[in-house]
Amino acid sequence: MPGYELWSDKERKEVNDVLETGILMRYGFDGPRKGIWKAKELEQAICETFGSKYAQLTSSGTSALTTAMSALGIGYGDEIITPSFTFVASFEAILSVGAVPVLVDVDDSLTLNPQAVIKAITPKTKAVMPVHMCGSMADMDALVAICREHKLILLEDACQSIGATYKGKSLGTIGAAGTFSFDFVKTMTCAEGGVVMTNSEDVLVKSDGYSDHGHDHKGADRGADLHPFIGYNYRISELHAAVGLAQIKRLPEFLSLQKKNHAQLKNIIAQIPGVTFRRLPDPAGDSCSFISWFLPTAEITKAVVAELKAQRILAGNFYWFDNNWHYIRKWDHLKNSVTLNALHPELKARVMEQANKDFSASDAVMSRCISTAISLAWTEEQIKEKGEKMASVIKKVLSEQTAKV
Ligand SMILES: Cc1ncc(COP(=O)(O)O)c(C=O)c1O
């Protein structure tokens, strides 16, 4: 997910525009900013690029999720169904609005299993939050249908899937709201930043106010703004927005390189008997930031990971099953509900329920999965070398395991 890999004069120019005026804040200072409004420009570009009616920039993907949840009226006592494989930010945001994260199994798409979602629905369920992991999509037809039938809000965590689509629509623009992260390792970056995308004016107005202390932003005098509700400070700065503005103009270039490198490497890995790939509900919509592949058993997968490590070629290959950030197995802080400030005892108990759930269906998928991150900086030669080294490790382990049987 590497926008930063192609840092250029274009990013420097946009940042310099802001440095020249010295107005680093996105609101106010209309005179001295001399017509430079990078955050506004980036919001407009996001709407045009991804086909969203409205966009509200925030300081991070995590704050974009919290802002979207608040704007959608998600709060105390509401249950949000979300997957066991995601980044910790997804449940952090749910907890930040006082709601209950209800984690459920993923399937071989590495995203929400629609049947697991249906089973988890209770009278308290308010929203379903698919997480489009590793550059690709959840089964949106199934999830849209479930949300319609049960009158639930669909909020997309598309933080990892900038540039991916489902049946022609950008991920993050299909639900009531969707978010991207523009942190340093995403397909396009602001260094730090995020966005809430929505087609609802109401959600936009609430996101706009919530992310800036509840300001109504109706006049040019910030001091005279009214505060129709209590908000928070999740503002992006003009400097961060300037970086994003350069990067969004280069997104087609990033995506086409990403797809080219992905295709070349996948072609090598696909020739190894025993390797299969993540199921993509719409293969044409993959952003190609990762190749996620499966081996026949957990034992073989662990042996491949160990051999990649021994041969010093593990870097860029992620075994999420053992990863501290992305999979329920290692989230002891969530399962024990360890927080710095006291949670309401009822919420604490609900959070701790995650510890006693059966995630064997997720384990069966995740224990066999390795995701290989795609770099934009690779040359064809480097991809060939990387692919061949990976292939030789996988074949070696597979033949050793077959010999054991
Ligand atoms: C799935 C997912 N959601 C949310 C976030 C949070 O984004 P940020 O790092 O911008 O807060 C991330 C970041 O990696 C993510 O991967």
CSV table of C-alpha atoms and ligand atoms in Angstrom, one decimal:
chain,number,residue,atom,x,y,z
A,1,MET,CA,0.0,0.0,0.0
A,2,PRO,CA,2.8,2.3,-1.0
A,3,GLY,CA,2.0,5.9,-2.2
A,4,TYR,CA,5.0,7.2,-0.2
A,5,GLU,CA,7.3,5.1,-2.5
A,6,LEU,CA,6.9,7.6,-5.3
A,7,TRP,CA,7.5,10.8,-3.4
A,8,SER,CA,8.1,13.6,-5.9
A,9,ASP,CA,8.3,17.3,-6.8
A,10,LYS,CA,4.5,17.3,-7.2
A,11,GLU,CA,3.9,16.7,-3.4
A,12,ARG,CA,6.7,19.3,-2.6
A,13,LYS,CA,4.9,21.8,-4.8
A,14,GLU,CA,1.5,21.4,-3.2
A,15,VAL,CA,3.1,21.6,0.3
A,16,ASN,CA,5.1,24.7,-0.7
A,17,ASP,CA,1.9,26.5,-1.8
A,18,VAL,CA,0.7,26.2,1.8
A,19,LEU,CA,4.1,27.1,3.3
A,20,GLU,CA,4.2,30.3,1.3
A,21,THR,CA,1.0,31.6,2.7
A,22,GLY,CA,1.8,30.2,6.2
A,23,ILE,CA,-1.9,29.3,6.7
A,24,LEU,CA,-1.6,25.7,7.9
A,25,MET,CA,-5.2,25.5,9.1
A,26,ARG,CA,-8.1,24.4,6.8
A,27,TYR,CA,-10.7,26.8,8.2
A,28,GLY,CA,-10.8,30.6,8.3
A,29,PHE,CA,-8.0,33.1,7.5
A,30,ASP,CA,-9.7,33.8,4.2
A,31,GLY,CA,-7.6,36.9,3.4
A,32,PRO,CA,-4.1,35.7,4.2
A,33,ARG,CA,-4.6,32.3,2.6
A,34,LYS,CA,-4.7,34.0,-0.8
A,35,GLY,CA,-7.1,31.5,-2.3
A,36,ILE,CA,-5.2,28.4,-1.2
A,37,TRP,CA,-7.7,25.8,0.2
A,38,LYS,CA,-6.0,22.4,-0.1
A,39,ALA,CA,-8.4,20.5,2.1
A,40,LYS,CA,-11.4,21.8,0.2
A,41,GLU,CA,-9.7,21.0,-3.1
A,42,LEU,CA,-8.9,17.5,-1.9
A,43,GLU,CA,-12.5,16.8,-0.8
A,44,GLN,CA,-13.7,17.9,-4.3
A,45,ALA,CA,-11.1,15.6,-5.9
A,46,ILE,CA,-12.2,12.7,-3.7
A,47,CYS,CA,-15.8,13.2,-4.8
A,48,GLU,CA,-14.8,13.2,-8.4
A,49,THR,CA,-12.3,10.4,-8.3
A,50,PHE,CA,-14.4,7.9,-6.2
A,51,GLY,CA,-17.9,8.9,-7.2
A,52,SER,CA,-19.1,10.1,-3.8
A,53,LYS,CA,-21.5,13.0,-3.5
A,54,TYR,CA,-19.8,14.4,-0.4
A,55,ALA,CA,-16.4,14.0,1.4
A,56,GLN,CA,-15.2,15.2,4.8
A,57,LEU,CA,-11.5,15.0,5.5
A,58,THR,CA,-10.4,14.1,9.0
A,59,SER,CA,-7.0,13.6,10.8
A,60,SER,CA,-6.9,9.8,10.3
A,61,GLY,CA,-8.8,6.8,9.1
A,62,THR,CA,-9.6,6.0,12.8
A,63,SER,CA,-11.1,9.4,13.4
A,64,ALA,CA,-13.0,9.1,10.1
A,65,LEU,CA,-14.6,6.0,11.4
A,66,THR,CA,-15.5,7.6,14.7
A,67,THR,CA,-16.9,10.7,12.9
A,68,ALA,CA,-18.9,8.6,10.5
A,69,MET,CA,-20.4,6.6,13.4
A,70,SER,CA,-21.3,9.7,15.3
A,71,ALA,CA,-22.9,11.3,12.1
A,72,LEU,CA,-24.9,8.1,11.6
A,73,GLY,CA,-26.2,8.3,15.2
A,74,ILE,CA,-24.4,5.1,16.3
A,75,GLY,CA,-23.7,5.2,20.1
A,76,TYR,CA,-24.5,3.9,23.5
A,77,GLY,CA,-25.8,0.3,23.6
A,78,ASP,CA,-25.8,-0.2,19.8
A,79,GLU,CA,-24.2,-3.3,18.5
A,80,ILE,CA,-22.0,-3.1,15.4
A,81,ILE,CA,-21.2,-6.3,13.5
A,82,THR,CA,-17.6,-6.3,12.2
A,83,PRO,CA,-15.1,-9.0,11.2
A,84,SER,CA,-12.5,-10.9,13.3
A,85,PHE,CA,-9.9,-10.0,10.7
A,86,THR,CA,-9.4,-6.2,10.5
A,87,PHE,CA,-7.1,-3.6,12.0
A,88,VAL,CA,-7.5,-2.7,15.7
A,89,ALA,CA,-8.8,0.8,14.7
A,90,SER,CA,-12.2,-0.7,13.6
A,91,PHE,CA,-13.1,-1.8,17.1
A,92,GLU,CA,-11.3,1.2,18.7
A,93,ALA,CA,-13.7,3.5,16.8
A,94,ILE,CA,-16.8,1.5,17.8
A,95,LEU,CA,-15.7,1.7,21.5
A,96,SER,CA,-15.0,5.4,21.1
A,97,VAL,CA,-18.7,6.1,20.5
A,98,GLY,CA,-19.8,3.8,23.3
A,99,ALA,CA,-21.1,1.1,21.0
A,100,VAL,CA,-20.5,-2.7,21.3
A,101,PRO,CA,-18.2,-4.4,18.7
A,102,VAL,CA,-19.6,-7.7,17.8
A,103,LEU,CA,-16.9,-9.6,16.0
A,104,VAL,CA,-17.9,-12.4,13.6
A,105,ASP,CA,-16.2,-14.9,11.3
A,106,VAL,CA,-14.5,-14.1,8.0
A,107,ASP,CA,-14.6,-16.5,5.1
A,108,ASP,CA,-12.2,-17.2,2.2
A,109,SER,CA,-12.8,-13.6,0.9
A,110,LEU,CA,-10.9,-12.5,4.1
A,111,THR,CA,-13.9,-10.3,4.8
A,112,LEU,CA,-17.3,-10.7,6.6
A,113,ASN,CA,-19.0,-14.0,6.1
A,114,PRO,CA,-22.7,-12.9,5.3
A,115,GLN,CA,-24.1,-16.0,7.1
A,116,ALA,CA,-22.1,-15.2,10.2
A,117,VAL,CA,-23.5,-11.6,10.0
A,118,ILE,CA,-27.1,-12.9,9.9
A,119,LYS,CA,-26.5,-15.2,12.9
A,120,ALA,CA,-25.1,-12.3,14.9
A,121,ILE,CA,-28.1,-9.9,14.4
A,122,THR,CA,-30.1,-9.1,17.6
A,123,PRO,CA,-32.6,-6.4,18.4
A,124,LYS,CA,-29.7,-4.2,19.5
A,125,THR,CA,-27.8,-4.4,16.2
A,126,LYS,CA,-27.6,-1.0,14.6
A,127,ALA,CA,-25.0,-1.4,11.9
A,128,VAL,CA,-22.9,-3.8,9.9
A,129,MET,CA,-19.3,-2.6,9.2
A,130,PRO,CA,-17.5,-4.7,6.6
A,131,VAL,CA,-13.8,-4.1,6.4
A,132,HIS,CA,-12.4,-4.3,2.9
A,133,MET,CA,-9.1,-5.9,3.9
A,134,CYS,CA,-5.8,-5.9,1.9
A,135,GLY,CA,-7.1,-3.9,-1.1
A,136,SER,CA,-10.1,-6.0,-1.9
A,137,MET,CA,-13.8,-6.3,-1.3
A,138,ALA,CA,-16.4,-7.9,0.9
A,139,ASP,CA,-19.5,-9.5,-0.8
A,140,MET,CA,-21.4,-6.2,-1.0
A,141,ASP,CA,-24.6,-7.6,-2.7
A,142,ALA,CA,-25.1,-10.0,0.2
A,143,LEU,CA,-24.3,-7.3,2.8
A,144,VAL,CA,-26.5,-4.6,1.2
A,145,ALA,CA,-29.4,-7.2,1.1
A,146,ILE,CA,-28.9,-8.1,4.8
A,147,CYS,CA,-28.9,-4.5,5.8
A,148,ARG,CA,-32.0,-3.7,3.8
A,149,GLU,CA,-33.9,-6.6,5.2
A,150,HIS,CA,-33.0,-6.0,8.8
A,151,LYS,CA,-33.0,-2.1,8.5
A,152,LEU,CA,-29.4,-1.8,9.5
A,153,ILE,CA,-26.9,0.9,8.7
A,154,LEU,CA,-24.1,-0.2,6.3
A,155,LEU,CA,-20.8,1.5,7.1
A,156,GLU,CA,-17.8,0.5,5.0
A,157,ASP,CA,-14.3,0.5,6.5
A,158,ALA,CA,-12.5,0.9,3.2
A,159,CYS,CA,-9.4,2.3,4.9
A,160,GLN,CA,-7.1,-0.3,3.2
A,161,SER,CA,-8.9,-0.4,-0.2
A,162,ILE,CA,-8.4,3.0,-1.9
A,163,GLY,CA,-9.0,2.5,-5.6
A,164,ALA,CA,-10.8,-0.8,-5.3
A,165,THR,CA,-14.3,-1.2,-6.8
A,166,TYR,CA,-17.3,-3.5,-6.5
A,167,LYS,CA,-19.4,-3.9,-9.7
A,168,GLY,CA,-18.1,-0.5,-10.9
A,169,LYS,CA,-18.6,1.4,-7.6
A,170,SER,CA,-15.7,2.5,-5.5
A,171,LEU,CA,-15.5,0.7,-2.2
A,172,GLY,CA,-16.5,3.2,0.5
A,173,THR,CA,-19.3,4.7,-1.5
A,174,ILE,CA,-21.8,1.9,-1.4
A,175,GLY,CA,-23.0,2.0,2.2
A,176,ALA,CA,-24.6,4.9,4.1
A,177,ALA,CA,-21.0,6.1,4.6
A,178,GLY,CA,-17.5,4.8,4.0
A,179,THR,CA,-14.0,5.7,5.1
A,180,PHE,CA,-10.4,5.7,3.7
A,181,SER,CA,-7.2,6.1,5.6
A,182,PHE,CA,-4.5,8.2,4.1
A,183,ASP,CA,-1.8,7.2,6.7
A,184,PHE,CA,1.7,6.7,5.5
A,185,VAL,CA,1.4,3.2,4.2
A,186,LYS,CA,-1.8,3.5,2.1
A,187,THR,CA,-2.1,3.5,-1.7
A,188,MET,CA,-2.2,7.3,-1.5
A,189,THR,CA,-1.1,9.1,1.6
A,190,CYS,CA,-1.4,12.5,3.3
A,191,ALA,CA,1.2,11.3,5.9
A,192,GLU,CA,-1.8,11.1,8.3
A,193,GLY,CA,-5.4,11.7,7.3
A,194,GLY,CA,-8.7,10.1,6.5
A,195,VAL,CA,-12.0,10.8,4.9
A,196,VAL,CA,-15.7,10.1,5.4
A,197,MET,CA,-17.5,9.6,2.1
A,198,THR,CA,-21.3,9.7,1.9
A,199,ASN,CA,-24.2,10.5,-0.5
A,200,SER,CA,-26.2,12.0,2.4
A,201,GLU,CA,-26.1,15.7,3.0
A,202,ASP,CA,-27.2,15.1,6.6
A,203,VAL,CA,-24.2,12.7,7.2
A,204,LEU,CA,-21.9,15.3,5.6
A,205,VAL,CA,-23.1,18.2,7.7
A,206,LYS,CA,-22.8,16.2,10.9
A,207,SER,CA,-19.3,14.9,9.9
A,208,ASP,CA,-18.2,18.4,9.1
A,209,GLY,CA,-19.3,19.7,12.4
A,210,TYR,CA,-18.3,16.7,14.5
A,211,SER,CA,-14.7,16.8,13.3
A,212,ASP,CA,-14.4,20.4,14.2
A,213,HIS,CA,-15.8,20.9,17.8
A,214,GLY,CA,-19.4,21.1,16.4
A,215,HIS,CA,-18.8,24.3,14.4
A,216,ASP,CA,-21.6,24.9,11.9
A,217,HIS,CA,-19.2,26.6,9.4
A,218,LYS,CA,-21.9,28.8,8.1
A,219,GLY,CA,-20.1,32.1,8.0
A,220,ALA,CA,-16.7,33.5,7.3
A,221,ASP,CA,-16.2,34.4,11.0
A,222,ARG,CA,-15.1,31.3,12.8
A,223,GLY,CA,-15.7,33.0,16.2
A,224,ALA,CA,-19.3,33.6,15.3
A,225,ASP,CA,-20.0,29.9,14.4
A,226,LEU,CA,-22.8,28.2,16.3
A,227,HIS,CA,-22.5,24.8,17.8
A,228,PRO,CA,-25.6,22.8,17.2
A,229,PHE,CA,-24.1,19.7,18.9
A,230,ILE,CA,-20.9,18.7,20.8
A,231,GLY,CA,-18.1,17.7,18.5
A,232,TYR,CA,-14.4,16.9,18.7
A,233,ASN,CA,-11.2,17.9,17.0
A,234,TYR,CA,-10.4,15.5,14.2
A,235,ARG,CA,-9.4,18.2,11.7
A,236,ILE,CA,-6.9,17.6,8.9
A,237,SER,CA,-4.2,20.3,8.4
A,238,GLU,CA,-3.6,22.1,5.1
A,239,LEU,CA,-0.1,20.6,5.0
A,240,HIS,CA,-1.5,17.0,5.1
A,241,ALA,CA,-4.2,17.8,2.6
A,242,ALA,CA,-1.6,19.3,0.3
A,243,VAL,CA,0.3,16.0,0.2
A,244,GLY,CA,-3.0,14.1,-0.5
A,245,LEU,CA,-3.9,16.5,-3.3
A,246,ALA,CA,-0.7,15.7,-5.1
A,247,GLN,CA,-1.1,12.0,-4.5
A,248,ILE,CA,-4.7,11.8,-5.7
A,249,LYS,CA,-3.7,13.3,-9.0
A,250,ARG,CA,-1.1,10.5,-9.3
A,251,LEU,CA,-3.5,7.7,-8.2
A,252,PRO,CA,-4.1,6.3,-11.7
A,253,GLU,CA,-0.4,6.0,-12.1
A,254,PHE,CA,0.0,4.2,-8.7
A,255,LEU,CA,-2.9,1.8,-9.4
A,256,SER,CA,-1.7,0.9,-12.9
A,257,LEU,CA,1.8,0.1,-11.5
A,258,GLN,CA,0.3,-1.8,-8.6
A,259,LYS,CA,-1.8,-3.9,-11.0
A,260,LYS,CA,1.1,-4.6,-13.3
A,261,ASN,CA,3.5,-5.7,-10.5
A,262,HIS,CA,0.7,-7.7,-8.9
A,263,ALA,CA,0.0,-9.6,-12.2
A,264,GLN,CA,3.6,-10.4,-12.8
A,265,LEU,CA,4.1,-11.8,-9.3
A,266,LYS,CA,0.8,-13.6,-9.1
A,267,ASN,CA,1.6,-15.3,-12.4
A,268,ILE,CA,4.7,-16.9,-10.8
A,269,ILE,CA,3.0,-18.0,-7.6
A,270,ALA,CA,-0.1,-19.3,-9.4
A,271,GLN,CA,2.1,-22.0,-11.1
A,272,ILE,CA,2.8,-23.7,-7.8
A,273,PRO,CA,0.5,-26.7,-7.3
A,274,GLY,CA,-1.1,-26.5,-3.9
A,275,VAL,CA,-1.4,-22.7,-3.8
A,276,THR,CA,-4.8,-21.1,-4.1
A,277,PHE,CA,-6.0,-17.5,-3.8
A,278,ARG,CA,-8.4,-15.4,-1.8
A,279,ARG,CA,-11.9,-15.4,-3.3
A,280,LEU,CA,-12.8,-12.0,-4.7
A,281,PRO,CA,-16.5,-11.2,-5.0
A,282,ASP,CA,-15.6,-9.0,-8.0
A,283,PRO,CA,-12.1,-9.8,-9.3
A,284,ALA,CA,-12.1,-6.8,-11.7
A,285,GLY,CA,-12.4,-4.5,-8.7
A,286,ASP,CA,-9.2,-5.6,-6.8
A,287,SER,CA,-6.9,-2.7,-6.1
A,288,CYS,CA,-4.0,-5.2,-6.2
A,289,SER,CA,-2.2,-3.8,-3.2
A,290,PHE,CA,-1.7,-7.4,-1.9
A,291,ILE,CA,-1.7,-11.0,-3.2
A,292,SER,CA,-3.4,-13.1,-0.6
A,293,TRP,CA,-2.8,-16.8,-1.0
A,294,PHE,CA,-3.6,-20.0,0.8
A,295,LEU,CA,-1.6,-23.3,1.4
A,296,PRO,CA,-3.4,-26.6,2.0
A,297,THR,CA,-2.9,-26.7,5.8
A,298,ALA,CA,-2.0,-24.5,8.8
A,299,GLU,CA,1.1,-26.7,9.4
A,300,ILE,CA,2.4,-26.2,5.8
A,301,THR,CA,1.7,-22.5,6.1
A,302,LYS,CA,3.7,-22.2,9.3
A,303,ALA,CA,6.5,-24.2,7.8
A,304,VAL,CA,6.6,-21.9,4.7
A,305,VAL,CA,6.6,-18.8,7.0
A,306,ALA,CA,9.5,-20.3,9.0
A,307,GLU,CA,11.4,-21.1,5.8
A,308,LEU,CA,10.8,-17.6,4.3
A,309,LYS,CA,12.2,-16.2,7.6
A,310,ALA,CA,15.2,-18.5,7.6
A,311,GLN,CA,16.0,-17.5,4.0
A,312,ARG,CA,15.5,-13.8,5.0
A,313,ILE,CA,12.8,-13.2,2.4
A,314,LEU,CA,9.8,-12.9,4.8
A,315,ALA,CA,9.7,-9.1,4.6
A,316,GLY,CA,6.5,-8.0,2.8
A,317,ASN,CA,4.8,-11.4,3.4
A,318,PHE,CA,2.2,-11.2,6.2
A,319,TYR,CA,1.0,-14.2,8.2
A,320,TRP,CA,-2.0,-12.5,9.8
A,321,PHE,CA,-2.8,-15.5,12.0
A,322,ASP,CA,0.2,-14.6,14.2
A,323,ASN,CA,0.0,-10.8,13.7
A,324,ASN,CA,-0.6,-8.6,16.8
A,325,TRP,CA,-2.6,-5.9,14.9
A,326,HIS,CA,-4.9,-7.6,12.6
A,327,TYR,CA,-6.5,-10.8,13.9
A,328,ILE,CA,-8.7,-11.6,16.9
A,329,ARG,CA,-6.3,-14.3,18.2
A,330,LYS,CA,-3.8,-11.8,19.5
A,331,TRP,CA,-6.2,-9.1,20.7
A,332,ASP,CA,-5.9,-9.8,24.4
A,333,HIS,CA,-6.3,-6.1,25.2
A,334,LEU,CA,-9.8,-6.3,23.6
A,335,LYS,CA,-10.7,-9.7,25.0
A,336,ASN,CA,-9.8,-8.5,28.5
A,337,SER,CA,-11.2,-5.0,27.9
A,338,VAL,CA,-8.1,-3.3,29.0
A,339,THR,CA,-8.8,0.5,28.9
A,340,LEU,CA,-7.1,3.5,30.6
A,341,ASN,CA,-10.4,5.0,31.6
A,342,ALA,CA,-13.3,3.1,33.2
A,343,LEU,CA,-15.8,1.7,30.7
A,344,HIS,CA,-19.4,1.4,31.7
A,345,PRO,CA,-19.6,-2.1,33.4
A,346,GLU,CA,-22.2,-3.2,30.9
A,347,LEU,CA,-20.1,-2.3,27.9
A,348,LYS,CA,-17.0,-3.8,29.5
A,349,ALA,CA,-18.8,-7.1,29.9
A,350,ARG,CA,-20.1,-7.0,26.3
A,351,VAL,CA,-16.6,-6.3,25.0
A,352,MET,CA,-15.2,-9.3,27.0
A,353,GLU,CA,-17.7,-11.6,25.3
A,354,GLN,CA,-15.4,-11.6,22.3
A,355,ALA,CA,-13.0,-13.8,24.4
A,356,ASN,CA,-15.4,-16.7,24.6
A,357,LYS,CA,-16.6,-16.8,21.0
A,358,ASP,CA,-15.7,-19.6,18.7
A,359,PHE,CA,-13.7,-18.3,15.8
A,360,SER,CA,-12.6,-21.7,14.5
A,361,ALA,CA,-14.1,-20.9,11.0
A,362,SER,CA,-11.9,-17.8,10.8
A,363,ASP,CA,-8.9,-19.7,12.1
A,364,ALA,CA,-9.4,-22.3,9.4
A,365,VAL,CA,-9.0,-19.5,6.8
A,366,MET,CA,-6.5,-17.3,8.4
A,367,SER,CA,-4.1,-20.0,9.6
A,368,ARG,CA,-3.6,-21.0,5.9
A,369,CYS,CA,-3.3,-17.4,4.5
A,370,ILE,CA,-0.2,-15.3,3.6
A,371,SER,CA,-0.6,-11.9,2.1
A,372,THR,CA,2.2,-10.5,0.0
A,373,ALA,CA,2.4,-6.7,-0.2
A,374,ILE,CA,2.9,-5.2,-3.7
A,375,SER,CA,5.6,-2.5,-4.1
A,376,LEU,CA,5.4,0.2,-6.7
A,377,ALA,CA,9.2,0.5,-6.7
A,378,TRP,CA,9.9,-3.0,-7.9
A,379,THR,CA,11.6,-3.6,-11.3
A,380,GLU,CA,10.5,-6.5,-13.4
A,381,GLU,CA,13.8,-8.2,-12.6
A,382,GLN,CA,13.2,-7.8,-8.9
A,383,ILE,CA,9.7,-9.2,-9.1
A,384,LYS,CA,11.0,-12.2,-11.1
A,385,GLU,CA,13.7,-12.8,-8.5
A,386,LYS,CA,11.3,-12.4,-5.6
A,387,GLY,CA,8.7,-14.7,-7.2
A,388,GLU,CA,11.2,-17.4,-7.9
A,389,LYS,CA,12.7,-17.3,-4.4
A,390,MET,CA,9.2,-17.6,-2.9
A,391,ALA,CA,8.2,-20.4,-5.3
A,392,SER,CA,11.3,-22.4,-4.4
A,393,VAL,CA,10.6,-22.1,-0.7
A,394,ILE,CA,7.0,-23.1,-1.1
A,395,LYS,CA,7.9,-26.1,-3.3
A,396,LYS,CA,10.6,-27.2,-0.9
A,397,VAL,CA,8.2,-27.1,2.1
A,398,LEU,CA,5.4,-28.8,0.1
A,399,SER,CA,7.7,-31.7,-1.0
A,400,GLU,CA,9.1,-32.1,2.5
A,401,GLN,CA,5.6,-32.3,3.9
A,402,THR,CA,4.5,-34.8,1.2
A,403,ALA,CA,7.5,-36.9,1.9
A,404,LYS,CA,6.5,-37.0,5.6
A,405,VAL,CA,3.1,-38.5,4.8
B,1,LIG,C1,-8.9,-1.6,8.2
B,1,LIG,C2,-8.4,-0.3,8.8
B,1,LIG,N1,-9.3,0.5,9.4
B,1,LIG,C3,-8.9,1.7,9.9
B,1,LIG,C4,-7.5,2.1,9.9
B,1,LIG,C5,-7.1,3.3,10.6
B,1,LIG,O1,-6.5,4.2,9.8
B,1,LIG,P1,-5.4,5.3,10.4
B,1,LIG,O2,-4.1,4.6,10.5
B,1,LIG,O3,-5.4,6.4,9.3
B,1,LIG,O4,-6.0,5.8,11.6
B,1,LIG,C6,-6.6,1.3,9.3
B,1,LIG,C7,-5.2,1.6,9.2
B,1,LIG,O5,-4.3,0.9,8.8
B,1,LIG,C8,-7.0,0.0,8.7
B,1,LIG,O6,-6.2,-0.8,8.1
